[in-house]
Tab-separated table of N, CA and C in Angstrom:
chain	number	residue	atom	x	y	z
A	1	MET	N	64.600	117.031	81.891
A	1	MET	CA	64.888	118.454	81.777
A	1	MET	C	66.375	118.696	81.967
A	2	LEU	N	66.858	119.709	81.317
A	2	LEU	CA	68.236	120.113	81.469
A	2	LEU	C	68.320	121.277	82.437
A	3	GLN	N	69.286	121.275	83.294
A	3	GLN	CA	69.499	122.381	84.234
A	3	GLN	C	70.491	123.352	83.598
A	4	THR	N	70.144	124.624	83.573
A	4	THR	CA	71.058	125.642	83.081
A	4	THR	C	71.237	126.689	84.167
A	5	ALA	N	72.173	127.549	84.005
A	5	ALA	CA	72.566	128.552	84.989
A	5	ALA	C	71.399	129.200	85.722
A	6	GLY	N	70.943	128.550	86.778
A	6	GLY	CA	69.943	129.156	87.638
A	6	GLY	C	68.500	128.993	87.218
A	7	ASP	N	68.233	128.584	85.983
A	7	ASP	CA	66.835	128.403	85.597
A	7	ASP	C	66.661	127.052	84.904
A	8	MET	N	65.414	126.641	84.810
A	8	MET	CA	65.127	125.353	84.194
A	8	MET	C	64.880	125.532	82.703
A	9	SER	N	65.414	124.628	81.931
A	9	SER	CA	65.256	124.633	80.500
A	9	SER	C	64.696	123.276	80.088
A	10	VAL	N	63.809	123.240	79.124
A	10	VAL	CA	63.222	121.996	78.676
A	10	VAL	C	64.047	121.458	77.507
A	11	GLN	N	64.423	120.183	77.587
A	11	GLN	CA	65.251	119.587	76.545
A	11	GLN	C	64.519	119.531	75.207
A	12	TYR	N	63.236	119.190	75.238
A	12	TYR	CA	62.435	119.082	74.020
A	12	TYR	C	61.208	119.992	74.127
A	13	PRO	N	61.342	121.282	73.782
A	13	PRO	CA	60.259	122.240	73.973
A	13	PRO	C	59.210	122.264	72.856
A	14	HIS	N	59.433	121.517	71.766
A	14	HIS	CA	58.536	121.569	70.614
A	14	HIS	C	57.791	120.252	70.445
A	15	LYS	N	56.790	120.241	69.550
A	15	LYS	CA	55.996	119.053	69.253
A	15	LYS	C	56.108	118.728	67.770
A	16	LEU	N	56.234	117.434	67.459
A	16	LEU	CA	56.395	116.966	66.087
A	16	LEU	C	55.099	116.366	65.565
A	17	GLN	N	54.726	116.753	64.343
A	17	GLN	CA	53.639	116.118	63.605
A	17	GLN	C	54.194	115.761	62.234
A	18	TYR	N	53.546	114.794	61.546
A	18	TYR	CA	54.068	114.386	60.251
A	18	TYR	C	52.960	113.918	59.319
A	19	ILE	N	53.283	113.868	58.033
A	19	ILE	CA	52.452	113.270	56.995
A	19	ILE	C	53.391	112.395	56.174
A	20	THR	N	53.068	111.119	56.053
A	20	THR	CA	53.950	110.223	55.300
A	20	THR	C	53.825	110.481	53.802
A	21	SER	N	54.848	110.109	53.081
A	21	SER	CA	54.841	110.254	51.622
A	21	SER	C	54.641	108.894	50.969
A	22	GLY	N	54.164	107.931	51.745
A	22	GLY	CA	54.041	106.554	51.271
A	22	GLY	C	52.901	106.320	50.304
A	23	ASP	N	52.523	105.050	50.192
A	23	ASP	CA	51.484	104.614	49.279
A	23	ASP	C	50.101	105.034	49.780
A	24	PRO	N	49.150	105.191	48.874
A	24	PRO	CA	47.772	105.483	49.287
A	24	PRO	C	47.245	104.404	50.239
A	25	TYR	N	46.371	104.819	51.153
A	25	TYR	CA	45.804	103.900	52.131
A	25	TYR	C	44.353	104.283	52.403
A	26	GLN	N	43.618	103.363	53.047
A	26	GLN	CA	42.237	103.646	53.411
A	26	GLN	C	42.178	104.138	54.850
A	27	ASP	N	41.434	105.240	55.072
A	27	ASP	CA	41.273	105.754	56.432
A	27	ASP	C	40.198	104.952	57.170
A	28	ALA	N	39.896	105.333	58.387
A	28	ALA	CA	38.935	104.609	59.227
A	28	ALA	C	37.543	104.558	58.612
A	29	ASP	N	37.204	105.516	57.732
A	29	ASP	CA	35.893	105.545	57.084
A	29	ASP	C	35.880	104.811	55.748
A	30	GLY	N	37.012	104.217	55.368
A	30	GLY	CA	37.094	103.489	54.103
A	30	GLY	C	37.430	104.349	52.906
A	31	ASN	N	37.716	105.630	53.136
A	31	ASN	CA	38.092	106.535	52.044
A	31	ASN	C	39.565	106.362	51.712
A	32	TRP	N	39.888	106.404	50.415
A	32	TRP	CA	41.289	106.316	50.014
A	32	TRP	C	41.970	107.661	50.229
A	33	VAL	N	43.160	107.617	50.793
A	33	VAL	CA	43.934	108.820	51.084
A	33	VAL	C	45.276	108.714	50.376
A	34	ASN	N	45.617	109.742	49.603
A	34	ASN	CA	46.929	109.820	48.970
A	34	ASN	C	47.797	110.695	49.873
A	35	PRO	N	48.779	110.117	50.578
A	35	PRO	CA	49.551	110.900	51.551
A	35	PRO	C	50.192	112.162	50.980
A	36	SER	N	50.592	112.121	49.713
A	36	SER	CA	51.252	113.304	49.149
A	36	SER	C	50.291	114.484	49.010
A	37	GLU	N	48.988	114.207	49.030
A	37	GLU	CA	47.995	115.277	48.924
A	37	GLU	C	47.298	115.550	50.250
A	38	SER	N	47.651	114.793	51.275
A	38	SER	CA	46.970	114.900	52.562
A	38	SER	C	47.281	116.217	53.258
A	39	THR	N	46.310	116.700	54.003
A	39	THR	CA	46.520	117.883	54.847
A	39	THR	C	46.282	117.533	56.312
A	40	ASP	N	46.105	116.240	56.598
A	40	ASP	CA	45.876	115.783	57.971
A	40	ASP	C	47.208	115.474	58.639
A	41	TRP	N	47.629	116.339	59.529
A	41	TRP	CA	48.881	116.143	60.249
A	41	TRP	C	48.670	115.111	61.343
A	42	LEU	N	49.529	114.116	61.400
A	42	LEU	CA	49.462	113.074	62.411
A	42	LEU	C	50.421	113.400	63.541
A	43	ASN	N	49.981	113.181	64.772
A	43	ASN	CA	50.908	113.294	65.883
A	43	ASN	C	51.833	112.097	65.821
A	44	ALA	N	53.086	112.288	66.123
A	44	ALA	CA	54.046	111.199	66.023
A	44	ALA	C	53.692	110.051	66.965
A	45	THR	N	53.056	110.349	68.076
A	45	THR	CA	52.474	109.324	68.952
A	45	THR	C	51.143	109.873	69.417
A	46	SER	N	50.401	109.090	70.150
A	46	SER	CA	49.102	109.580	70.625
A	46	SER	C	49.269	110.783	71.548
A	47	LEU	N	50.440	110.959	72.102
A	47	LEU	CA	50.693	112.092	73.006
A	47	LEU	C	51.441	113.225	72.321
A	48	GLU	N	51.706	113.095	71.051
A	48	GLU	CA	52.620	113.949	70.290
A	48	GLU	C	54.034	113.675	70.783
A	49	THR	N	54.975	113.772	69.909
A	49	THR	CA	56.361	113.543	70.294
A	49	THR	C	57.032	114.864	70.598
A	50	ASP	N	57.673	114.904	71.748
A	50	ASP	CA	58.462	116.075	72.111
A	50	ASP	C	59.716	116.083	71.250
A	51	CYS	N	60.132	117.277	70.878
A	51	CYS	CA	61.313	117.394	70.033
A	51	CYS	C	61.960	118.758	70.249
A	52	ARG	N	63.096	118.950	69.617
A	52	ARG	CA	63.780	120.245	69.647
A	52	ARG	C	64.277	120.541	68.243
A	53	ASP	N	63.840	121.636	67.693
A	53	ASP	CA	64.273	122.092	66.373
A	53	ASP	C	65.514	122.951	66.553
A	54	GLN	N	66.576	122.565	65.873
A	54	GLN	CA	67.801	123.349	65.934
A	54	GLN	C	68.140	123.830	64.522
A	55	PRO	N	67.890	125.125	64.234
A	55	PRO	CA	68.156	125.653	62.893
A	55	PRO	C	69.632	125.524	62.502
A	56	ASN	N	69.862	125.319	61.222
A	56	ASN	CA	71.210	125.239	60.662
A	56	ASN	C	71.656	126.652	60.303
A	57	ASP	N	71.936	127.442	61.329
A	57	ASP	CA	72.279	128.860	61.143
A	57	ASP	C	73.595	129.077	60.400
A	58	LYS	N	74.481	128.093	60.437
A	58	LYS	CA	75.799	128.258	59.828
A	58	LYS	C	75.860	127.721	58.408
A	59	GLY	N	74.757	127.184	57.898
A	59	GLY	CA	74.738	126.667	56.528
A	59	GLY	C	75.577	125.419	56.336
A	60	VAL	N	75.700	124.608	57.380
A	60	VAL	CA	76.472	123.371	57.304
A	60	VAL	C	75.835	122.443	56.283
A	61	LYS	N	76.663	121.762	55.490
A	61	LYS	CA	76.199	120.762	54.535
A	61	LYS	C	76.757	119.417	54.965
A	62	MET	N	76.040	118.347	54.641
A	62	MET	CA	76.452	117.010	55.039
A	62	MET	C	76.584	116.144	53.790
A	63	THR	N	77.657	115.355	53.734
A	63	THR	CA	77.802	114.392	52.656
A	63	THR	C	77.322	113.048	53.175
A	64	VAL	N	76.319	112.468	52.501
A	64	VAL	CA	75.753	111.194	52.936
A	64	VAL	C	76.460	110.039	52.239
A	65	VAL	N	76.096	108.821	52.602
A	65	VAL	CA	76.804	107.613	52.180
A	65	VAL	C	77.038	107.533	50.675
A	66	ASP	N	76.044	107.893	49.865
A	66	ASP	CA	76.203	107.774	48.411
A	66	ASP	C	76.947	108.954	47.782
A	67	GLY	N	77.474	109.845	48.610
A	67	GLY	CA	78.243	110.983	48.124
A	67	GLY	C	77.416	112.226	47.857
A	68	GLU	N	76.107	112.128	47.990
A	68	GLU	CA	75.238	113.283	47.789
A	68	GLU	C	75.471	114.303	48.896
A	69	VAL	N	75.542	115.564	48.522
A	69	VAL	CA	75.691	116.639	49.500
A	69	VAL	C	74.292	117.083	49.913
A	70	LEU	N	74.032	117.003	51.204
A	70	LEU	CA	72.712	117.299	51.751
A	70	LEU	C	72.709	118.697	52.349
A	71	GLU	N	71.846	119.554	51.807
A	71	GLU	CA	71.643	120.878	52.382
A	71	GLU	C	70.355	120.825	53.192
A	72	PHE	N	70.378	121.382	54.387
A	72	PHE	CA	69.215	121.308	55.261
A	72	PHE	C	69.083	122.595	56.047
A	73	GLY	N	67.852	122.873	56.487
A	73	GLY	CA	67.577	124.094	57.231
A	73	GLY	C	67.586	123.898	58.734
A	74	SER	N	67.261	122.676	59.176
A	74	SER	CA	67.198	122.376	60.603
A	74	SER	C	67.480	120.904	60.847
A	75	VAL	N	67.931	120.627	62.054
A	75	VAL	CA	67.978	119.260	62.560
A	75	VAL	C	66.989	119.227	63.714
A	76	VAL	N	66.102	118.240	63.692
A	76	VAL	CA	65.104	118.093	64.742
A	76	VAL	C	65.491	116.874	65.569
A	77	TYR	N	65.705	117.089	66.858
A	77	TYR	CA	66.054	116.012	67.782
A	77	TYR	C	64.774	115.563	68.471
A	78	CYS	N	64.533	114.251	68.502
A	78	CYS	CA	63.298	113.693	69.059
A	78	CYS	C	63.607	112.569	70.031
A	79	GLU	N	62.624	112.302	70.872
A	79	GLU	CA	62.711	111.131	71.727
A	79	GLU	C	62.584	109.880	70.860
A	80	LEU	N	62.924	108.732	71.397
A	80	LEU	CA	62.963	107.493	70.633
A	80	LEU	C	61.595	106.944	70.244
A	81	ASP	N	60.504	107.486	70.788
A	81	ASP	CA	59.187	106.943	70.462
A	81	ASP	C	58.631	107.442	69.131
A	82	VAL	N	59.381	108.241	68.402
A	82	VAL	CA	58.940	108.712	67.093
A	82	VAL	C	59.018	107.544	66.097
A	83	PRO	N	58.033	107.427	65.185
A	83	PRO	CA	58.128	106.368	64.175
A	83	PRO	C	59.252	106.679	63.189
A	84	ASP	N	59.754	105.648	62.523
A	84	ASP	CA	60.765	105.872	61.489
A	84	ASP	C	60.134	106.712	60.385
A	85	LEU	N	60.800	107.780	60.025
A	85	LEU	CA	60.326	108.643	58.949
A	85	LEU	C	61.194	108.418	57.724
A	86	SER	N	60.614	108.625	56.560
A	86	SER	CA	61.322	108.393	55.299
A	86	SER	C	61.579	109.707	54.591
A	87	ARG	N	62.586	109.688	53.738
A	87	ARG	CA	62.868	110.852	52.906
A	87	ARG	C	61.602	111.197	52.122
A	88	GLY	N	61.202	112.447	52.165
A	88	GLY	CA	60.010	112.900	51.462
A	88	GLY	C	58.800	113.059	52.368
A	89	ASP	N	58.813	112.419	53.555
A	89	ASP	CA	57.716	112.645	54.502
A	89	ASP	C	57.715	114.113	54.892
A	90	ARG	N	56.539	114.645	55.157
A	90	ARG	CA	56.444	116.043	55.585
A	90	ARG	C	56.358	116.098	57.102
A	91	VAL	N	57.037	117.078	57.697
A	91	VAL	CA	56.993	117.259	59.142
A	91	VAL	C	56.613	118.704	59.460
A	92	ARG	N	56.004	118.856	60.630
A	92	ARG	CA	55.682	120.183	61.147
A	92	ARG	C	56.083	120.188	62.606
A	93	ILE	N	56.774	121.245	63.007
A	93	ILE	CA	57.217	121.427	64.382
A	93	ILE	C	56.450	122.599	64.964
A	94	ASN	N	55.774	122.340	66.081
A	94	ASN	CA	54.977	123.369	66.745
A	94	ASN	C	55.645	123.795	68.052
A	95	HIS	N	55.513	125.065	68.348
A	95	HIS	CA	55.928	125.597	69.647
A	95	HIS	C	54.695	126.276	70.222
A	96	GLY	N	54.041	125.581	71.149
A	96	GLY	CA	52.755	126.072	71.636
A	96	GLY	C	51.756	126.002	70.508
A	97	SER	N	51.073	127.087	70.235
A	97	SER	CA	50.072	127.105	69.168
A	97	SER	C	50.641	127.604	67.838
A	98	LYS	N	51.943	127.907	67.792
A	98	LYS	CA	52.557	128.431	66.577
A	98	LYS	C	53.341	127.349	65.841
A	99	VAL	N	53.281	127.399	64.516
A	99	VAL	CA	54.098	126.510	63.691
A	99	VAL	C	55.481	127.122	63.605
A	100	ARG	N	56.472	126.377	64.047
A	100	ARG	CA	57.856	126.848	64.064
A	100	ARG	C	58.581	126.474	62.775
A	101	LEU	N	58.276	125.271	62.255
A	101	LEU	CA	58.964	124.754	61.070
A	101	LEU	C	58.033	123.803	60.345
A	102	GLU	N	58.019	123.880	59.039
A	102	GLU	CA	57.292	122.923	58.218
A	102	GLU	C	58.189	122.616	57.034
A	103	GLY	N	58.421	121.330	56.777
A	103	GLY	CA	59.303	120.974	55.685
A	103	GLY	C	59.274	119.489	55.376
A	104	THR	N	60.214	119.081	54.544
A	104	THR	CA	60.299	117.700	54.069
A	104	THR	C	61.519	117.025	54.673
A	105	VAL	N	61.340	115.769	55.076
A	105	VAL	CA	62.442	114.992	55.644
A	105	VAL	C	63.480	114.732	54.555
A	106	LYS	N	64.720	115.081	54.853
A	106	LYS	CA	65.822	114.816	53.939
A	106	LYS	C	66.641	113.619	54.405
A	107	ARG	N	66.639	113.395	55.727
A	107	ARG	CA	67.340	112.250	56.301
A	107	ARG	C	66.774	112.000	57.690
A	108	PHE	N	66.747	110.721	58.095
A	108	PHE	CA	66.278	110.322	59.416
A	108	PHE	C	67.298	109.378	60.013
A	109	SER	N	67.588	109.548	61.301
A	109	SER	CA	68.546	108.685	61.983
A	109	SER	C	68.020	108.337	63.369
A	110	ARG	N	67.994	107.045	63.682
A	110	ARG	CA	67.621	106.584	65.018
A	110	ARG	C	68.922	106.232	65.727
A	111	ASP	N	69.270	106.991	66.742
A	111	ASP	CA	70.511	106.803	67.473
A	111	ASP	C	70.223	106.139	68.818
A	112	GLU	N	71.212	106.007	69.664
A	112	GLU	CA	71.033	105.309	70.936
A	112	GLU	C	70.118	106.059	71.907
A	113	PHE	N	70.242	107.377	71.970
A	113	PHE	CA	69.498	108.159	72.956
A	113	PHE	C	68.404	109.044	72.378
A	114	HIS	N	68.430	109.264	71.071
A	114	HIS	CA	67.435	110.124	70.429
A	114	HIS	C	67.387	109.826	68.932
A	115	CYS	N	66.437	110.445	68.261
A	115	CYS	CA	66.339	110.384	66.797
A	115	CYS	C	66.656	111.777	66.258
A	116	ARG	N	67.187	111.797	65.042
A	116	ARG	CA	67.458	113.081	64.383
A	116	ARG	C	66.763	113.082	63.020
A	117	ILE	N	66.193	114.239	62.703
A	117	ILE	CA	65.510	114.429	61.428
A	117	ILE	C	66.121	115.679	60.782
A	118	TRP	N	66.688	115.510	59.602
A	118	TRP	CA	67.208	116.656	58.856
A	118	TRP	C	66.112	117.139	57.935
A	119	VAL	N	65.771	118.426	58.045
A	119	VAL	CA	64.670	119.018	57.279
A	119	VAL	C	65.211	120.148	56.429
């Protein structure tokens, strides 16, 4: 937790769920699932991953390695236990029982102390 002027603030107040955009796979019942059509949101871990959604209120754009200019609506900061996400995976950020953000991964970065997801 982070300490702020006189009150307690939670570093990661939101929960991350995702749907991969990968290849079709068989679920536990043997049914084939096409991730791009799936509506089953997976918790990033069995406990759900704590995260913090930080909206891109200033309209900042990022130039990535290949020179592409990346426009994004939010950066989601997560603990390191989140699985590696790929461009095109779908994510949903919950705050309590409300959906705060739902979108597509544009970039994922695993850093020393946290992971970042550009949505």
